[in-house]
XYZ file of C-alpha atoms in Angstrom:
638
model
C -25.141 8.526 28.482
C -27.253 10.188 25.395
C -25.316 13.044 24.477
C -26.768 16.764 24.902
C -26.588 19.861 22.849
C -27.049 22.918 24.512
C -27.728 26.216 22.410
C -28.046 29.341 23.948
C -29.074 33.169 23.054
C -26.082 35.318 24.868
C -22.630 35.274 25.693
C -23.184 36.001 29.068
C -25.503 32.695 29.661
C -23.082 30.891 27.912
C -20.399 31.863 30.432
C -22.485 31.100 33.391
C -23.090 27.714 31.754
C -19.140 27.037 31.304
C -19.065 27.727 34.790
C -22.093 25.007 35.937
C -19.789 22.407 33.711
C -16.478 22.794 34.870
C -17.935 22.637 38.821
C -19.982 19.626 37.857
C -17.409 17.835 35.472
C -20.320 17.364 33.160
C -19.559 17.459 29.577
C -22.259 18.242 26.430
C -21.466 17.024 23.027
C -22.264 20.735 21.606
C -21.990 23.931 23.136
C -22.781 26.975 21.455
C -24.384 30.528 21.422
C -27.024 31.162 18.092
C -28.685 33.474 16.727
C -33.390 33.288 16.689
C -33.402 33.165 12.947
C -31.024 30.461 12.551
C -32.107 28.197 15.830
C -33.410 25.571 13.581
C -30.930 25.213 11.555
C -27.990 25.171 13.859
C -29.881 22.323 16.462
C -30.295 20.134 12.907
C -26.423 20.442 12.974
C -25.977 19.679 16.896
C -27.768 16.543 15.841
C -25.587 15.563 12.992
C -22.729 16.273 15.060
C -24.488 13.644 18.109
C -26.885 15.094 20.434
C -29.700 13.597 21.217
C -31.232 15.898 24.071
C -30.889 19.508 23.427
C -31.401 22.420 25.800
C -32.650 25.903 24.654
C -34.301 28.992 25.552
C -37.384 30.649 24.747
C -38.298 31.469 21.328
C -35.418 29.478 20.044
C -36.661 26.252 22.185
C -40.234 27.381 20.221
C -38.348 27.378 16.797
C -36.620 23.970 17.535
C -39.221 21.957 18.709
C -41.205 22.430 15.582
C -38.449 21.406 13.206
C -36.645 18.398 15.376
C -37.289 15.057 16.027
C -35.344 14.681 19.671
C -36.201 15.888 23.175
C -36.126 19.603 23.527
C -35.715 20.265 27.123
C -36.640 24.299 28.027
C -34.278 25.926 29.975
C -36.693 27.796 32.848
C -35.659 30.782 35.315
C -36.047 29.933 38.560
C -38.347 32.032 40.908
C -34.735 33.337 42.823
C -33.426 34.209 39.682
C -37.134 36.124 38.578
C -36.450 37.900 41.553
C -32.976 38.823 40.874
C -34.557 40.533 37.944
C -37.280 42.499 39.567
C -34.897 43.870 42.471
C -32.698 44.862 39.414
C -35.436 46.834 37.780
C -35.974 48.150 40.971
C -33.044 49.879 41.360
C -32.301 51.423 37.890
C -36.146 52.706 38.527
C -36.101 54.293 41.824
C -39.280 54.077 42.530
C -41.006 52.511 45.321
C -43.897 50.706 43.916
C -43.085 50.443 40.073
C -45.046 48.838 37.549
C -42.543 45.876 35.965
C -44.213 44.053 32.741
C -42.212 40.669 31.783
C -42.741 39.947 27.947
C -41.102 35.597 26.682
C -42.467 32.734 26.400
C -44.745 30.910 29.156
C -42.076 27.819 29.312
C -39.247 30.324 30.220
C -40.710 31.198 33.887
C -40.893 29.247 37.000
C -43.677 30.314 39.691
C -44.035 34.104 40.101
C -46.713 33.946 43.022
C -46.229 36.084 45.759
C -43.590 38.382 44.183
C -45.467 40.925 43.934
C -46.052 41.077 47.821
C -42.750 40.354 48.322
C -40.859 42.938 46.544
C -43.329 45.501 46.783
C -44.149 46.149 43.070
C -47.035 45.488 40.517
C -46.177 42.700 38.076
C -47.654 42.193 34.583
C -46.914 38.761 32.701
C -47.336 38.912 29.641
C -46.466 35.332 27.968
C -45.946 35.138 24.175
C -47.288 32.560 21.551
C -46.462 33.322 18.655
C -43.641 34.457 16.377
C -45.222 37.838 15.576
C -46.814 38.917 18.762
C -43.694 40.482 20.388
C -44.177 44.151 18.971
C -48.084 43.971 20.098
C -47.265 42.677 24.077
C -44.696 45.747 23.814
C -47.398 48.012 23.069
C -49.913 46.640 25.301
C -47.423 46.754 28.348
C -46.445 50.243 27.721
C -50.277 51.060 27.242
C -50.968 49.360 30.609
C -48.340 51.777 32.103
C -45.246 49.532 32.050
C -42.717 51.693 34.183
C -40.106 48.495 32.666
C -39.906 45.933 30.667
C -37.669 42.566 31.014
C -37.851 40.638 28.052
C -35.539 38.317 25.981
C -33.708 39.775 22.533
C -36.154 40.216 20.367
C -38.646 42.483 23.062
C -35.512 44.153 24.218
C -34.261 45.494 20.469
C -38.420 46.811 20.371
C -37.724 48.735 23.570
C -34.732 49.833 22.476
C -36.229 51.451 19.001
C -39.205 52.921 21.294
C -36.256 54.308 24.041
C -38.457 52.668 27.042
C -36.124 51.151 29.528
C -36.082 47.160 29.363
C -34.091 44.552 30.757
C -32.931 41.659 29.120
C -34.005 38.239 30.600
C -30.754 37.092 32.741
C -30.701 33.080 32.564
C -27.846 32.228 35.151
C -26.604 28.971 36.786
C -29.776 27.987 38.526
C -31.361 27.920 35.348
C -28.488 26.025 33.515
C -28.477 23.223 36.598
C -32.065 23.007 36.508
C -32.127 22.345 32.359
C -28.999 19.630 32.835
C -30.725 17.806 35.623
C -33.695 17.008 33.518
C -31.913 16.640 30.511
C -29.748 13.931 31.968
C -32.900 12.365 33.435
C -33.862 12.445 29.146
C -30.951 11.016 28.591
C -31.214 8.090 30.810
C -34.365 7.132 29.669
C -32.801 7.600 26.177
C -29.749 4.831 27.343
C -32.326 2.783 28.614
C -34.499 2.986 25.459
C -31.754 2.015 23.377
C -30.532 -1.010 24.773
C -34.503 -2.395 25.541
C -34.693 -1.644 21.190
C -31.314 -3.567 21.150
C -32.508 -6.277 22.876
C -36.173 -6.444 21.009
C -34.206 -5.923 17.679
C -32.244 -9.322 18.893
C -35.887 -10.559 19.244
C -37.504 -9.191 15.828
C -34.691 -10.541 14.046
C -34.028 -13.860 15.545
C -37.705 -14.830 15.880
C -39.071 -17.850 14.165
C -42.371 -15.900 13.472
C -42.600 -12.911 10.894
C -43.246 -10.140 12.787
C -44.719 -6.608 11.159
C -44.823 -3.143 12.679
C -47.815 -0.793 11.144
C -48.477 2.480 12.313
C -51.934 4.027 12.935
C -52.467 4.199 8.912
C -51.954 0.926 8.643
C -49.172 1.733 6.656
C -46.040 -0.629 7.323
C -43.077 0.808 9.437
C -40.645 -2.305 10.195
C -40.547 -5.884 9.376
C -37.746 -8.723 10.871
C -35.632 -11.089 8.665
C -38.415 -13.780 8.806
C -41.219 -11.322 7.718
C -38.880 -10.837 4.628
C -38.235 -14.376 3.692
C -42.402 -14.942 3.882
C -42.884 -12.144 1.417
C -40.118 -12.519 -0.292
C -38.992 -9.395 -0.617
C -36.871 -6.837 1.384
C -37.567 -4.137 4.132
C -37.795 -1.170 1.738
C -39.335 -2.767 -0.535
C -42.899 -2.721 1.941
C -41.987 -0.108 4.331
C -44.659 2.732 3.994
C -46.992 0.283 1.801
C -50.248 0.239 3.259
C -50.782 -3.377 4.858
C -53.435 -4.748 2.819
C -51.349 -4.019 -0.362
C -48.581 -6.742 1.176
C -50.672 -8.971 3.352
C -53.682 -9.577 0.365
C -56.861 -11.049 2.430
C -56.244 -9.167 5.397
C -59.052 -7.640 6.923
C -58.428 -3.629 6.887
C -62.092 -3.722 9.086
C -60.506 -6.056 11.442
C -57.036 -4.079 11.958
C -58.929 -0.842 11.823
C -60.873 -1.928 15.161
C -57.514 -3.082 16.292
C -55.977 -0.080 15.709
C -59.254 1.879 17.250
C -59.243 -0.008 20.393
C -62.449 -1.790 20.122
C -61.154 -5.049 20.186
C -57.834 -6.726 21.730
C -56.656 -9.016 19.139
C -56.943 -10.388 15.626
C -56.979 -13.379 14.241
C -57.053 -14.832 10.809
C -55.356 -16.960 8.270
C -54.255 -15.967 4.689
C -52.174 -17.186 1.881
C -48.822 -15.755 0.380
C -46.256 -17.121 -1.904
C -48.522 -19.649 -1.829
C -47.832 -20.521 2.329
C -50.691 -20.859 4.422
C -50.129 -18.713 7.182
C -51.841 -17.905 10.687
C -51.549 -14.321 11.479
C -52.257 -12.533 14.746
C -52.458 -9.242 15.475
C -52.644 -7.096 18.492
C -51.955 -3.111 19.138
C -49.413 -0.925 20.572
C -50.285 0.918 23.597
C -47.778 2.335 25.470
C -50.232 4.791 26.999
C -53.693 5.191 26.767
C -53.480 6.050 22.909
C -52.859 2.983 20.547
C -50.311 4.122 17.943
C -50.516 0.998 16.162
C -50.197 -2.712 16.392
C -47.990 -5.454 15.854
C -48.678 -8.323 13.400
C -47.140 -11.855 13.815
C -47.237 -14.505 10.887
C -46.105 -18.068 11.104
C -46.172 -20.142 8.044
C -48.535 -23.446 8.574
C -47.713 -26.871 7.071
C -49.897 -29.297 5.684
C -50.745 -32.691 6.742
C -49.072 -34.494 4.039
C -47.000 -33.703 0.819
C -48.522 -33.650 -2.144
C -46.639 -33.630 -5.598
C -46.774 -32.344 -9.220
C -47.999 -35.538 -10.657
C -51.119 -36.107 -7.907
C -52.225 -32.495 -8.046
C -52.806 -33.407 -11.965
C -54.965 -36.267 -11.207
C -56.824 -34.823 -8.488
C -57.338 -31.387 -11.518
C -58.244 -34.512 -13.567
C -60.435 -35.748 -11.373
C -62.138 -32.843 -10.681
C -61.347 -33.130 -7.026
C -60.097 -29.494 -6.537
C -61.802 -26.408 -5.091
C -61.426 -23.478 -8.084
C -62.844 -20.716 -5.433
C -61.674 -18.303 -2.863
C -62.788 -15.810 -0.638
C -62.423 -12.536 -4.134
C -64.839 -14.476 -5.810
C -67.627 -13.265 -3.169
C -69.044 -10.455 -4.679
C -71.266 -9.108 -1.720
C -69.435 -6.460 0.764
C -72.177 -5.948 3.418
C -70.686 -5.810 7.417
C -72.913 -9.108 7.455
C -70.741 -11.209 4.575
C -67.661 -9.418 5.713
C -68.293 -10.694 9.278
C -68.813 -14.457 7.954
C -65.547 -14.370 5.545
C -63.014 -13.156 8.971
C -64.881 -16.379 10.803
C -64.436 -18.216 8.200
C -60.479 -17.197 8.073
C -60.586 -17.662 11.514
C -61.741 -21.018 11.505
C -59.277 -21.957 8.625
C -56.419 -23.676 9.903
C -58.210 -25.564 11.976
C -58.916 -29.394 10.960
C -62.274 -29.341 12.654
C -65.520 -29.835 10.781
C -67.263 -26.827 10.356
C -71.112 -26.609 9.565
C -71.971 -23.745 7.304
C -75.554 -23.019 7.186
C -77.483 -20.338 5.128
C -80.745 -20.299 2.509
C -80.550 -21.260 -0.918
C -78.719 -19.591 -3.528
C -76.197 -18.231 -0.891
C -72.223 -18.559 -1.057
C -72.128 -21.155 1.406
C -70.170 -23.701 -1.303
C -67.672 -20.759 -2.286
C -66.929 -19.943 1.360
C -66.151 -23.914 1.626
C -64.149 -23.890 -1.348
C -62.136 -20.374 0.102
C -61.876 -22.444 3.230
C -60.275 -25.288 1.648
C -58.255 -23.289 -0.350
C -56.657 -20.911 2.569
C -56.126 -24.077 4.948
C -53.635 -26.573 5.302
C -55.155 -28.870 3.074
C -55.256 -26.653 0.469
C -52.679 -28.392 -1.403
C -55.126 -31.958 -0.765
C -57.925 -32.598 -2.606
C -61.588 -31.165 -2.301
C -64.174 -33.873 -2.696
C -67.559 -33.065 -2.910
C -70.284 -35.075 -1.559
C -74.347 -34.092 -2.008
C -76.237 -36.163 0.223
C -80.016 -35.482 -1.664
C -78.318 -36.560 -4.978
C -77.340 -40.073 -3.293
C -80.000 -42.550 -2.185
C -79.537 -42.645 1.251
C -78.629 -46.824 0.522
C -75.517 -45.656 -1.071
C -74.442 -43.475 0.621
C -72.913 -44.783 2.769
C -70.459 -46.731 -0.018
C -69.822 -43.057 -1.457
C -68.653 -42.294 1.948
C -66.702 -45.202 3.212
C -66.355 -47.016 0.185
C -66.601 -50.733 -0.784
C -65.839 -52.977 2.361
C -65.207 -56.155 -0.151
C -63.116 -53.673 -2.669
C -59.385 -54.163 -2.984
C -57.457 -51.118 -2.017
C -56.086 -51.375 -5.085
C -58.816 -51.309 -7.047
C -60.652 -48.376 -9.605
C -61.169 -45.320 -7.567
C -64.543 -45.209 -7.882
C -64.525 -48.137 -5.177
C -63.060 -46.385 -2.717
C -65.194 -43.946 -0.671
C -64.683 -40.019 -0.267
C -62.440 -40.393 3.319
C -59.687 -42.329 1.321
C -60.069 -39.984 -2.220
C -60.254 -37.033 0.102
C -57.083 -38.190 2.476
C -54.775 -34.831 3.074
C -57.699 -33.003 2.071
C -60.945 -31.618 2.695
C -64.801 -33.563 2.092
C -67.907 -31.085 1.512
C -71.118 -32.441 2.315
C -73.793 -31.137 0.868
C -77.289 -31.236 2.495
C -75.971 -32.793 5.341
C -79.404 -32.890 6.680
C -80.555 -35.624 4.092
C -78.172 -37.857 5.029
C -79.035 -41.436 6.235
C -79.147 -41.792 10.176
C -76.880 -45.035 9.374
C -74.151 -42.367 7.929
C -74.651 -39.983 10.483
C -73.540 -42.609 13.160
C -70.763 -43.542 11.418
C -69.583 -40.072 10.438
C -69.489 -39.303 13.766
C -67.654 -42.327 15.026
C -65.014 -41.562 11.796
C -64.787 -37.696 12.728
C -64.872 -37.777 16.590
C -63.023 -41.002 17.167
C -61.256 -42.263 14.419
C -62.927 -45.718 14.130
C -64.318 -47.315 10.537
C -66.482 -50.313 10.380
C -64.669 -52.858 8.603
C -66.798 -55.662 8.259
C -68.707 -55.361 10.778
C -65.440 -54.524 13.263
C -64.619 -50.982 14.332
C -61.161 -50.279 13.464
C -58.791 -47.655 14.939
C -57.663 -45.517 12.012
C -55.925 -42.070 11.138
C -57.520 -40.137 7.998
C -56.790 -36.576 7.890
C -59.442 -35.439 6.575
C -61.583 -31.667 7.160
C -65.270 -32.135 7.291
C -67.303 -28.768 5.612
C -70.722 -29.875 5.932
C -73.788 -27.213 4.483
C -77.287 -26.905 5.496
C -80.339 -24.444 4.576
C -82.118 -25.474 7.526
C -81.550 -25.295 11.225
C -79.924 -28.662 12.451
C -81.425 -28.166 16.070
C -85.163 -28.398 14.921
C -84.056 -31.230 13.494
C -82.539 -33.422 16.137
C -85.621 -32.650 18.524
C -87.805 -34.510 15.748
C -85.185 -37.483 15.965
C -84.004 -36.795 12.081
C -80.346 -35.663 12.684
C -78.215 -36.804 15.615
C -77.477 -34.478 18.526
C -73.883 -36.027 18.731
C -73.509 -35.254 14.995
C -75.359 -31.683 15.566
C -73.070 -30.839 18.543
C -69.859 -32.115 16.584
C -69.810 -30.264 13.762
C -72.173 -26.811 14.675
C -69.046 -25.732 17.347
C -67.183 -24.226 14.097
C -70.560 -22.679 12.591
C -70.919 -19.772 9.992
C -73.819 -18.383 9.390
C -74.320 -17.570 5.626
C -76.136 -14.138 5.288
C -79.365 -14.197 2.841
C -79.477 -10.981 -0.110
C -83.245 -10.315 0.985
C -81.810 -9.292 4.379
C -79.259 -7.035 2.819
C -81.232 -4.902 0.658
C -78.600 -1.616 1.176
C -75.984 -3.470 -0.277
C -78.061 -6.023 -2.685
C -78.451 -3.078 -5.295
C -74.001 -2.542 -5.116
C -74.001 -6.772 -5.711
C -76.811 -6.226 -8.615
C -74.272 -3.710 -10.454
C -71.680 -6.125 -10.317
C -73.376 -8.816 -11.848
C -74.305 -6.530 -14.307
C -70.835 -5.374 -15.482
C -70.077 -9.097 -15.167
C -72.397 -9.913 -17.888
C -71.862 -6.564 -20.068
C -68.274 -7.561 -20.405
C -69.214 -11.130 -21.123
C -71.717 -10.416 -23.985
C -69.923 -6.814 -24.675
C -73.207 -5.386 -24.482
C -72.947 -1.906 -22.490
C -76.468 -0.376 -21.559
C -77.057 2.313 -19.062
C -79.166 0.682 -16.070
C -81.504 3.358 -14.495
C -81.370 4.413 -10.882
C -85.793 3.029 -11.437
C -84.705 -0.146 -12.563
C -82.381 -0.998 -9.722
C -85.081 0.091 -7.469
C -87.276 -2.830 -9.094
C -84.674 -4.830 -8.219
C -84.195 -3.814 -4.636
C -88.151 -4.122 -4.220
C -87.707 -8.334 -5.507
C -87.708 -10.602 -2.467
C -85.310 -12.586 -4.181
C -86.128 -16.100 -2.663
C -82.684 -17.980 -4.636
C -80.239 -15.139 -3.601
C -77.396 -15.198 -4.721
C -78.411 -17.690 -7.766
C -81.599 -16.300 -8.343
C -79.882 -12.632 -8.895
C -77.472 -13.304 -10.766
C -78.777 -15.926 -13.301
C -81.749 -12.817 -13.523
C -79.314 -9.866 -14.421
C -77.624 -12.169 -17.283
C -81.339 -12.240 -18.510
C -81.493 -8.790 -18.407
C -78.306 -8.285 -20.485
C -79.637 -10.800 -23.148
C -83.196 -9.578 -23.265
C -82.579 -5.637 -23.515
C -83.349 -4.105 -26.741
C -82.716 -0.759 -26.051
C -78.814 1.208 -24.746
C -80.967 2.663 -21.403
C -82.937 -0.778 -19.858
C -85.696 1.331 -17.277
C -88.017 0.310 -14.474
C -90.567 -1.011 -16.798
C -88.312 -3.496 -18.687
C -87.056 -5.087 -15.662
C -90.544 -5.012 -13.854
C -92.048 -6.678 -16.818
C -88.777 -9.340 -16.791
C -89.254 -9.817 -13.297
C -93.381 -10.613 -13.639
C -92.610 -13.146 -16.977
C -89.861 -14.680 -14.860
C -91.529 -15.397 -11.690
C -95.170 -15.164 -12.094
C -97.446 -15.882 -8.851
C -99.218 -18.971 -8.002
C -103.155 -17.735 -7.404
C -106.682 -20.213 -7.184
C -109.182 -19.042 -9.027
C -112.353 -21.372 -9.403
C -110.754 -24.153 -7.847
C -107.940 -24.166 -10.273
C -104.664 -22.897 -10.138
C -103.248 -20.344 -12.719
C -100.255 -18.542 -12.850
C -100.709 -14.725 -12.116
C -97.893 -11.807 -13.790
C -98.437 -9.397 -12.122
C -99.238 -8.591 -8.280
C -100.692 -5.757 -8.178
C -104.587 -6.090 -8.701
C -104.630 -2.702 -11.119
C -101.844 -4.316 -13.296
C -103.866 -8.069 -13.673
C -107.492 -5.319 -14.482
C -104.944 -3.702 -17.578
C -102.921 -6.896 -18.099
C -106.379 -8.538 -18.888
C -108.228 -5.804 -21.037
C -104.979 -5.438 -22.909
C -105.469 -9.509 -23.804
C -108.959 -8.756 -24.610
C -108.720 -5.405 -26.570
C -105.262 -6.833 -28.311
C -103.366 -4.474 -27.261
C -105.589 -1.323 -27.995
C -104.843 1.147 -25.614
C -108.353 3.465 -26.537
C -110.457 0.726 -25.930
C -108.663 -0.025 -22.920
C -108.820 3.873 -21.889
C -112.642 3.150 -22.273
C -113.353 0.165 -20.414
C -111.336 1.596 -17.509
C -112.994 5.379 -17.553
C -109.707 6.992 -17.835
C -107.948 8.501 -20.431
C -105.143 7.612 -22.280
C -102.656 9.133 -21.025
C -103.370 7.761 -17.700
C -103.460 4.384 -19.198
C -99.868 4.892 -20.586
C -98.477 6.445 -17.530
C -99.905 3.185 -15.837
C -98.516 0.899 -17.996
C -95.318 2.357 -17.387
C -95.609 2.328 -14.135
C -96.436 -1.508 -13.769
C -93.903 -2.628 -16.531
C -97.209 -4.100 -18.953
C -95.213 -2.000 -21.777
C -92.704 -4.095 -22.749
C -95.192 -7.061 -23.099
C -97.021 -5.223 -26.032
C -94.005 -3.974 -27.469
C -94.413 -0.151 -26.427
């Protein structure tokens, strides 16, 4: 059994509790009387000498709990032995209804209902919380007219400077039996908690799965043998490390909600020491609270080996995927949402159909894919179906029926260059209807048309097809296959456009920015404006559009501080508007109808702001401010 310390304030209690021992052949590790000031310090040494459970009194259990990290069990006077006190006071009083005040600490008393009936007296409780309040509940019970006061050392050394008769707090061997009993219950549960740890530390370390402990911080509180070999690197060296600083890719969102209760598991896939692994998480709730969650990691192996001299070709080649999921710049919930699918749907060798407007990341998140499944270690090939007449494509996908296998390369079709590997088509919806029946006979069943005979036949090979439009609509006007549709939309991300995201497109703006500073090592000061001009863009290419514009930006400013006007006016000469006028179409700068009146007088008065001023029946400094405003300025060199 866990051993117990029991610490006590008097001599006298510690007799009666020598007494309780030797009657119940109990034995305690440590066994000792101590002083208030030193209660603290003197359990710390109980528990270097063993005990696990220790028993106190009072203001020294108070002390102790605050300071120790084992079960502190309260020793409590029972109601018999409360009454043992009052009949006491009773009697050095001689009176026949006295007024008896008790002064401790609320865990030191059992029930005093009905005592006052019972002994005939009036009884004032008066229960303690803190360290200095003593002196003040001996005031207030003498104030209240106290005819006695029973309280523990310290009220009884106040009562003895004030000469007001007190009584000190008696705990005898009710009390003692009482605090053994449930300490030995403690201790039980203690035995039993040990040898369930014993047997789950069997577990943690002999599992074939790395398995993580984090606490409610996320920060990392135990790892098993395996968890070490996968990181390389030993217990202490990650204990206390926050999770994401260990595990790099995993979602702190993802393990937050975890942790938060809002959802019941986690699952993703991420890479370290180059191993593909498939992690799960789930959280640890041995009550109602979660206090943290457990995180399980088994490493993933790929389809086939691929060595030194074939990863050169395929570099050579260019048959490799050079992104992953840190070279996505935007951070909205949105893109976060579609990058933990996306891990999600990793190590999985289904096809997956990403779909999402132009100029989005859809090709990085295939690459990222690719690159954290595994076939990451395969080769990527990439296959555009509106760059290939549909009458060849289906050679670039299946190759050359009358080719020798060991022929060029080039004869060969993207399922053989691609085996171990992943194949992303691009545009899938422009693909042939021919293709589309056979990529779904090659995906779903594993047959190939071999001159004109359908042949059984493994390829492991991951399909990542993209689209910017919605397959469905498609199929019901008979241009894309429902089998095809069906096949490869079960694994489907949906690619987030920057118009959509306009809270976070200004963040993704900045970082293109400092991209291109650094590149050029041109540092400017953007204005608060000028972002707001960007924010206000529809921005039609995303992700493309943006960032090929904020390069321009960075290459066109001629001034430290670029402002609202600049990129206004960059923004109009970039993508001017398509308007009919007279039957014939011209392009149009600027949108609003004030900005074409000045954009045109300017043309017509060169420039000439006065005459302009004129024309328009305002002044000048109207004109300016208005110029300003609709970023004409920087056309006329103001």
């Amino acid at each position: 059994m866990a051993n117990i310390g029991l610490l006590l304030p008097k001599y006298t209690i510690l007799e009666y509790a020598k007494e309780v021992l030797q009657e119940s052949g109990e034995n305690v590790k440590v066994l000792k009387v101590i002083d208030d000031a030193n209660a603290a310090l003197e359990a710390g040494k109980a528990i270097q000498e063993g005990a696990e459970v220790i028993i106190a009194r009072g203001f020294q259990a108070y002390c102790i709990k605050k300071e120790v990290n084992v079960p502190v069990i309260d020793m409590t006077l029972t109601t018999q032995e409360i009454g043992m006190m009052i009949l006491k006071a009773k009697k050095q009083l001689k009176k026949e209804c006295p007024v008896i005040a008790i002064i401790g600490w609320e865990n030191m008393f059992g029930n005093v209902d009905h005592l006052e009936e019972l002994f005939h007296i009036r009884l004032h409780m008066y229960y303690l919380k803190g360290m200095d309040e003593p002196y003040g509940k001996v005031e207030q019970a003498i104030e209240e007219g106290a005819d006695l006061i029973i309280g523990g050392v310290r009220v009884n050394q106040i009562t003895f400077e004030k000469r007001f008769p007190s009584l000190f707090i008696e705990s005898k061997q009710d009390s003692v039996r009482e605090a053994l009993k449930v300490a030995k219950s403690v201790a039980n549960v203690i035995d039993l908690e040990k040898r369930n740890n014993a047997q789950l530390e069997t577990v943690f370390d002999t599992s074939f799965n790395g398995i993580m402990k984090i606490n409610s911080y996320r920060e990392i509180v135990a790892v098993n043998k395996m968890m070490e070999d996968i990181l390389g690197k030993k217990a202490k060296e990650v204990i206390s490390f926050p999770v994401e600083k260990v595990l790099k890719g995993i979602s702190t969102g993802e393990i937050d909600r975890l942790i938060a209760g809002e959802q019941g598991m986690y699952s993703s896939s991420i890479l370290v020491n180059n191993q593909f692994l498939m992690l799960v998480g789930a959280p640890i709730q041995p009550d109602e609270s979660i206090n943290g969650a457990i995180i399980t990691c088994h490493r993933v192996k790929g389809p086939g080996k691929t060595d030194e001299e074939q990863r050169q070709q395929l570099f050579m080649n260019g048959y490799v995927a050079r992104h992953n999921y840190e070279d996505i710049m935007r951070t909205s919930p949105a893109m976060k949402r579609c990058i933990e699918l996306s891990r999600a749907y990793a190590p999985s060798s289904a096809p997956i159909l990403i779909r999402g407007e132009v100029g989005t990341e859809k090709e990085i998140l295939a690459e990222a894919i690719h690159n954290n499944s595994v076939a990451k270690d395969g080769p990527f090939i990439t296959f555009n179906c509106s760059a290939i007449p549909k009458e060849k494509q289906r050679r670039f996908l299946f190759g050359d029926e009358t080719a020798d296998k060991d022929k060029e390369d080039q004869e060969r079709g993207a399922f053989e260059k691609g085996l171990y590997g992943t194949i992303l088509l691009q545009e899938i919806e422009n693909i042939s209807l021919e293709c589309q029946y056979l990529l779904y006979k090659a995906i779903y069943e594993k047959m190939f048309l071999y001159h004109d005979v359908w042949v059984k036949r493994r390829m492991p090979v991951r399909i990542i097809a993209t689209t910017s439009l919605e397959l469905l609509n498609l199929t019901e006007q008979g241009r894309f296959r429902e089998d095809l549709y069906y096949l490869l939309s079960t694994l489907k991300l949906e690619v987030p456009s920057v118009r959509n995201e306009m809270d976070y497109m200004k963040a993704t703006a900045k970082r293109f920015i400092q991209k291109y500073m650094e590149k050029y090592s041109r540092y400017m000061e953007i204005t608060e404006e000028a972002y707001q001009v960007l924010e206000e863009h529809p921005w039609k290419g995303n992700m493309i559009q943006l960032e090929a514009f904020c390069e321009k930006i960075i290459l066109l400013a001629q001034k430290k501080r670029v402002d609202a006007g600049f990129v206004r006016t960059l923004i109009y000469d970039t993508y001017p508007g398509v308007q009919v006028i007279n039957g014939e179409e011209r392009l149009v700068i600027y949108n609003n109808p004030e900005a074409v009146k000045i954009g045109e007088l300017m043309e017509e008065c060169k420039g000439n702001r006065t005459l302009v001023a004129e024309k328009m029946g305002i002044s000048t400094t109207t004109l300016w401010r208005r110029i300003k405003k609709y970023g004409i300025a920087q056309k006329y060199g103001f």
